[in-house]
Amino acid sequence: MNDSPRRKELTRQAAQLFVQEGFDRTTVRMLAQEMGIKSGSLFHHFRDKQEILAAVIEEGTQNALMIARDALDNCDSNPEARLHAMARAHLETLLTDRNAHVVALYEWRRLDPEARDHLGHLRDAYETLWEEVLDEALAADLIRGDRFLVSRFVMGALNWTVRWYDPRGERSPEDLARELIAMITHPAR
Amino acid sequence: MNDSPRRKELTRQAAQLFVQEGFDRTTVRMLAQEMGIKSGSLFHHFRDKQEILAAVIEEGTQNALMIARDALDNCDSNPEARLHAMARAHLETLLTDRNAHVVALYEWRRLDPEARDHLGHLRDAYETLWEEVLDEALAADLIRGDRFLVSRFVMGALNWTVRWYDPRGERSPEDLARELIAMITHPAR
DNA sequence: GTCTATAGTCTGATAGAC
DNA sequence: GTCTATCAGACTATAGAC
């Protein structure tokens, strides 16, 4: 539709509800209430409920991509540092912001085919970034295994944190990143 | 309610739909059609939709627990063999049967508080099994790290396979288990 | 850009016949 | 144990006034 600041703010609020309740359980009335408007007014900003989901997922993936690129640009160039930067960036978008990126990962299946098609390249760009960093780690013998499987196992371990992580606990996303890297890397010999 | 063979069969069919569509999107009419009856008849077997979910999750967790115990009873007693048996059992209940255990993991949040309370001990028993096996691996220096984090990372890597695994592909659950163990273990030195 | 009002559909669940 | 018929409520989305 458009990408006014207003729409951006509404998208941000929708993301929070989608994480809390799940997309299917979130009604347009709940969304409108969260936004401080009536449900009818919502459809001035979004064509339908699907479009809200697409906006959230686009926002979440774009944001994750940006933060990951930033982190990679500002860390040491050795494979371990890059791996750690990538994992930390991923966890921070999932656990600190706790919003749009979670929706992108957990509600992807709810996108209709057209939206999935339109957003596929964004998702691919993010996954490619991961695969590059993992390729470097594999080439340096920091990790061992099949590239495809390693990337999926690592992403799984990271993405599942959403289910158990307690932000009020004593572990930071950075702690988690460090521990995961320690678990899967073979120290220099 | 009860646990007749009929109810067991209906539960099995419900599990399949819950995996395919998600609990929220699955209507009682869809469930009834899958079962070959009309929607009104469904409520002769289950009090309400919630009870169907609870039945599926109970079945899925109990089955996973049974299969895991079997696998542990019939494998070598060294920590690596036990870890492998556990991972393979977990993946087989998720990827081969592709049913109730997936629902137990992915729709747990949809249980109402009473059901969650009633099924909590089953879930705990299964997680305890995992922690025992991981403790042995940690004690043997096969894996390194914090017990809590290691168990969650491993379960995350395993549980996430549901999202990308293609049963028609060339990798078996056993292959996946072997590769995951290889990734996280430090070979004897 | 937001409101009120409501159309039209689908939902989980119940009642009573067979 | 299954059926038909239906209720009452919730749902997404629209129309038109302001």
PDB file of N, CA, C and O (backbone and C1' of nucleotides) in Angstrom, chain A residues 27-29 49, chain D residues 11-14:
ATOM      1  N   THR A  27      -7.221 -11.057  16.396  1.00  0.00           N
ATOM      2  CA  THR A  27      -8.323 -10.557  15.572  1.00  0.00           C
ATOM      3  C   THR A  27      -8.052  -9.107  15.180  1.00  0.00           C
ATOM      4  O   THR A  27      -7.265  -8.412  15.828  1.00  0.00           O
ATOM      5  N   VAL A  28      -8.736  -8.663  14.151  1.00  0.00           N
ATOM      6  CA  VAL A  28      -8.549  -7.269  13.741  1.00  0.00           C
ATOM      7  C   VAL A  28      -9.046  -6.327  14.846  1.00  0.00           C
ATOM      8  O   VAL A  28      -8.547  -5.208  14.988  1.00  0.00           O
ATOM      9  N   ARG A  29      -9.988  -6.805  15.643  1.00  0.00           N
ATOM     10  CA  ARG A  29     -10.449  -5.972  16.758  1.00  0.00           C
ATOM     11  C   ARG A  29      -9.344  -5.799  17.804  1.00  0.00           C
ATOM     12  O   ARG A  29      -9.160  -4.717  18.356  1.00  0.00           O
ATOM     13  N   LYS A  49      -6.149  -8.446   6.552  1.00  0.00           N
ATOM     14  CA  LYS A  49      -5.315  -8.951   7.645  1.00  0.00           C
ATOM     15  C   LYS A  49      -4.008  -9.549   7.110  1.00  0.00           C
ATOM     16  O   LYS A  49      -2.948  -9.409   7.722  1.00  0.00           O
TER      17      LYS A  49
ATOM     18  P    DC D  11     -13.335 -12.609  17.772  1.00  0.00           P
ATOM     19  O5'  DC D  11     -13.278 -12.706  16.171  1.00  0.00           O
ATOM     20  C5'  DC D  11     -13.040 -13.978  15.553  1.00  0.00           C
ATOM     21  C4'  DC D  11     -13.306 -13.879  14.064  1.00  0.00           C
ATOM     22  C3'  DC D  11     -12.816 -12.580  13.446  1.00  0.00           C
ATOM     23  O3'  DC D  11     -11.467 -12.733  13.061  1.00  0.00           O
ATOM     24  C1'  DC D  11     -15.008 -13.190  12.631  1.00  0.00           C
ATOM     25  P    DT D  12     -10.689 -11.454  12.589  1.00  0.00           P
ATOM     26  O5'  DT D  12     -11.179 -11.232  11.082  1.00  0.00           O
ATOM     27  C5'  DT D  12     -10.842 -12.179  10.079  1.00  0.00           C
ATOM     28  C4'  DT D  12     -11.480 -11.780   8.771  1.00  0.00           C
ATOM     29  C3'  DT D  12     -10.884 -10.523   8.134  1.00  0.00           C
ATOM     30  O3'  DT D  12     -10.711 -10.771   6.738  1.00  0.00           O
ATOM     31  C1'  DT D  12     -13.224 -10.251   8.394  1.00  0.00           C
ATOM     32  P    DA D  13      -9.890  -9.696   5.850  1.00  0.00           P
ATOM     33  O5'  DA D  13     -11.049  -8.726   5.350  1.00  0.00           O
ATOM     34  C5'  DA D  13     -12.124  -9.292   4.600  1.00  0.00           C
ATOM     35  C4'  DA D  13     -13.233  -8.264   4.451  1.00  0.00           C
ATOM     36  C3'  DA D  13     -12.790  -6.894   3.927  1.00  0.00           C
ATOM     37  O3'  DA D  13     -13.297  -6.737   2.600  1.00  0.00           O
ATOM     38  C1'  DA D  13     -14.403  -6.727   5.678  1.00  0.00           C
ATOM     39  P    DT D  14     -13.110  -5.358   1.767  1.00  0.00           P
ATOM     40  O5'  DT D  14     -14.515  -4.642   1.998  1.00  0.00           O
ATOM     41  C5'  DT D  14     -15.701  -5.409   1.833  1.00  0.00           C
ATOM     42  C4'  DT D  14     -16.923  -4.519   1.986  1.00  0.00           C
ATOM     43  C3'  DT D  14     -16.805  -3.138   1.344  1.00  0.00           C
ATOM     44  O3'  DT D  14     -18.022  -2.875   0.623  1.00  0.00           O
ATOM     45  C1'  DT D  14     -17.391  -2.885   3.613  1.00  0.00           C
TER      46       DT D  14
END
